[in-house]
Amino acid sequence: MSTTELQPQNNSGLRSILSKYNFKLSSASDDYLERRKRQMVLFLTSSAITIFASRFAYKATITRQFVPTLFQGNHHPPTSYNFTTDAAVAVGTGTLLCGSVSSMIIFGTAWIMDVSSFKEFGWRMKLVMGGHDNEVKLSQIPLDEESAYIQDGLNDLLEGKYDDLPNDEQQTKSE
């Protein structure tokens, strides 16, 4: 693989179309355009899979339907009917539909929110829900004495200073 294949593609054609219709995206970097294009492709691919899965589920449902002839009762399925196969097809079709619709929702949300990873999603949700402001307010509140003692003790444990005991505890152990 050459180094030219790893670099982002030239987006001059896309950039000219975007600037022609006065999109703000026309002044974005090539990396950002590639990222947005990848998000769009993931969403459209999952949408296409959802359409094909729903069409498959429709066909599978229609083929399994029991249609009696003129003098047959519709309350008795034929003796050649296999309930196990019918259940397996229903479970497989339902799983396929659930997975494809879920992927479409996830990729659509990621495309709308301009998110490409779980970490970015966490940051974006923190901003949307006001978590960052609350975190700043919480960090400005002073700790009481007991909480500060517990926090210092936990920090000492994490730093490997668990052999150092405070003086009053050493005196009680020596007595």
Coordinates of C-alpha atoms in Angstrom, one line a residue:
M1 CA 0.0 0.0 0.0
S2 CA 1.4 3.3 -1.0
T3 CA 1.3 6.5 1.1
T4 CA -1.1 8.2 -1.4
E5 CA -3.7 5.5 -0.7
L6 CA -3.6 6.3 3.1
Q7 CA -4.1 10.0 2.6
P8 CA -7.7 11.5 2.4
Q9 CA -9.1 11.8 -1.1
N10 CA -9.2 15.2 -2.9
N11 CA -12.5 16.7 -2.1
S12 CA -12.4 19.6 -4.6
G13 CA -15.5 18.4 -6.5
L14 CA -17.4 18.0 -3.2
R15 CA -16.1 21.3 -1.9
S16 CA -17.2 23.2 -5.1
I17 CA -20.7 21.8 -4.8
L18 CA -20.9 22.7 -1.1
S19 CA -19.6 26.2 -1.8
K20 CA -22.0 26.6 -4.7
Y21 CA -25.0 26.1 -2.4
N22 CA -23.4 28.2 0.4
F23 CA -22.9 25.4 2.9
K24 CA -20.6 26.1 5.9
L25 CA -19.1 22.7 5.4
S26 CA -17.3 23.9 2.3
S27 CA -14.7 25.6 4.4
A28 CA -14.1 22.6 6.6
S29 CA -10.9 20.5 6.5
D30 CA -10.5 17.4 4.4
D31 CA -10.3 15.2 7.5
Y32 CA -13.6 16.5 8.7
L33 CA -15.3 16.0 5.3
E34 CA -14.0 12.4 5.3
R35 CA -15.4 11.9 8.8
R36 CA -18.8 13.2 7.9
K37 CA -18.8 11.2 4.6
R38 CA -18.0 8.0 6.6
Q39 CA -20.8 8.7 9.1
M40 CA -23.2 9.2 6.2
V41 CA -22.1 6.0 4.5
L42 CA -22.5 4.0 7.7
F43 CA -26.1 5.4 8.2
L44 CA -27.1 4.8 4.6
T45 CA -25.7 1.3 4.6
S46 CA -27.5 0.4 7.8
S47 CA -30.7 1.9 6.3
A48 CA -30.4 -0.2 3.2
I49 CA -29.8 -3.3 5.4
T50 CA -32.9 -2.4 7.3
I51 CA -35.0 -2.1 4.1
F52 CA -33.7 -5.5 2.9
A53 CA -34.3 -7.1 6.3
S54 CA -37.9 -5.8 6.5
R55 CA -38.6 -7.0 2.9
F56 CA -37.1 -10.4 3.9
A57 CA -39.3 -10.6 7.0
Y58 CA -42.4 -9.7 4.9
K59 CA -41.6 -12.5 2.4
A60 CA -40.9 -15.0 5.2
T61 CA -44.2 -14.1 6.9
I62 CA -46.2 -14.5 3.7
T63 CA -44.6 -17.8 2.8
R64 CA -45.3 -19.3 6.2
Q65 CA -49.0 -18.2 6.2
F66 CA -51.5 -21.1 6.1
V67 CA -54.2 -20.5 3.6
P68 CA -56.8 -23.3 3.6
T69 CA -58.6 -24.5 0.5
L70 CA -62.3 -24.3 0.1
F71 CA -63.4 -27.1 2.4
Q72 CA -60.5 -27.1 4.9
G73 CA -60.9 -25.7 8.4
N74 CA -58.6 -22.8 9.1
H75 CA -58.3 -23.8 12.8
H76 CA -56.2 -26.9 12.1
P77 CA -52.8 -26.4 10.5
P78 CA -51.7 -29.1 8.0
T79 CA -49.9 -32.2 9.4
S80 CA -46.8 -31.4 7.4
Y81 CA -46.4 -28.1 9.3
N82 CA -43.1 -27.8 11.3
F83 CA -43.5 -25.6 14.3
T84 CA -39.8 -25.7 15.2
T85 CA -38.7 -24.4 11.8
D86 CA -41.4 -21.7 12.0
A87 CA -40.1 -20.6 15.4
A88 CA -36.5 -20.6 14.2
V89 CA -37.3 -18.5 11.2
A90 CA -39.3 -16.1 13.3
V91 CA -36.5 -15.7 15.9
G92 CA -33.9 -15.2 13.2
T93 CA -36.0 -12.7 11.3
G94 CA -36.8 -10.8 14.5
T95 CA -33.2 -10.7 15.4
L96 CA -32.2 -9.4 12.0
L97 CA -34.8 -6.7 12.1
C98 CA -33.9 -5.7 15.6
G99 CA -30.2 -5.5 14.8
S100 CA -30.6 -3.6 11.6
V101 CA -33.1 -1.0 13.0
S102 CA -30.8 -0.6 16.1
S103 CA -27.8 0.0 13.9
M104 CA -29.7 2.5 11.8
I105 CA -30.7 4.4 15.0
I106 CA -27.2 4.4 16.4
F107 CA -25.5 5.5 13.2
G108 CA -28.2 8.1 12.5
T109 CA -27.7 9.6 16.0
A110 CA -23.9 9.5 15.6
W111 CA -24.2 11.3 12.2
I112 CA -26.6 14.0 13.6
M113 CA -24.5 14.6 16.7
D114 CA -21.2 14.4 14.8
V115 CA -19.8 11.6 17.0
S116 CA -17.4 8.9 15.9
S117 CA -16.6 7.1 19.1
F118 CA -18.1 6.2 22.5
K119 CA -15.7 8.7 24.2
E120 CA -17.0 11.5 21.9
F121 CA -20.5 10.4 22.6
G122 CA -19.8 10.7 26.4
W123 CA -18.4 14.2 26.0
R124 CA -21.3 15.3 23.8
M125 CA -23.9 13.9 26.2
K126 CA -22.1 15.6 29.1
L127 CA -22.4 18.9 27.3
V128 CA -26.0 18.4 26.3
M129 CA -27.1 17.4 29.7
G130 CA -25.2 20.1 31.5
G131 CA -22.8 17.7 33.2
H132 CA -19.7 19.8 32.5
D133 CA -21.2 22.9 34.3
N134 CA -22.3 20.8 37.2
E135 CA -18.8 19.2 37.4
V136 CA -17.2 22.6 37.5
K137 CA -19.6 23.8 40.3
L138 CA -19.0 20.6 42.3
S139 CA -15.2 21.0 42.0
Q140 CA -15.4 24.5 43.4
I141 CA -17.2 23.4 46.6
P142 CA -14.7 22.9 49.4
L143 CA -14.4 19.5 51.1
D144 CA -15.2 19.0 54.7
E145 CA -12.6 17.5 57.0
E146 CA -13.8 13.9 56.9
S147 CA -14.1 13.8 53.1
A148 CA -10.7 15.3 52.7
Y149 CA -9.2 12.7 55.1
I150 CA -10.9 9.9 53.1
Q151 CA -9.8 11.3 49.8
D152 CA -6.2 11.7 50.9
G153 CA -6.2 8.1 52.2
L154 CA -7.5 6.8 48.9
N155 CA -5.0 8.9 47.0
D156 CA -2.2 7.4 49.2
L157 CA -3.4 3.9 48.5
L158 CA -3.5 4.6 44.8
E159 CA 0.0 6.0 44.9
G160 CA 1.4 3.0 46.8
K161 CA 1.8 4.8 50.2
Y162 CA -0.2 2.2 52.1
D163 CA 2.7 1.3 54.4
D164 CA 2.9 4.8 55.9
L165 CA 0.4 5.0 58.8
P166 CA -0.5 8.2 60.6
N167 CA 1.3 8.8 64.0
D168 CA -1.8 8.3 66.2
E169 CA -2.4 4.8 64.6
Q170 CA 1.2 3.8 65.1
Q171 CA 1.1 4.8 68.8
T172 CA -2.0 2.6 69.4
K173 CA -0.4 -0.4 67.7
S174 CA 2.8 0.0 69.8
E175 CA 0.9 0.0 73.1

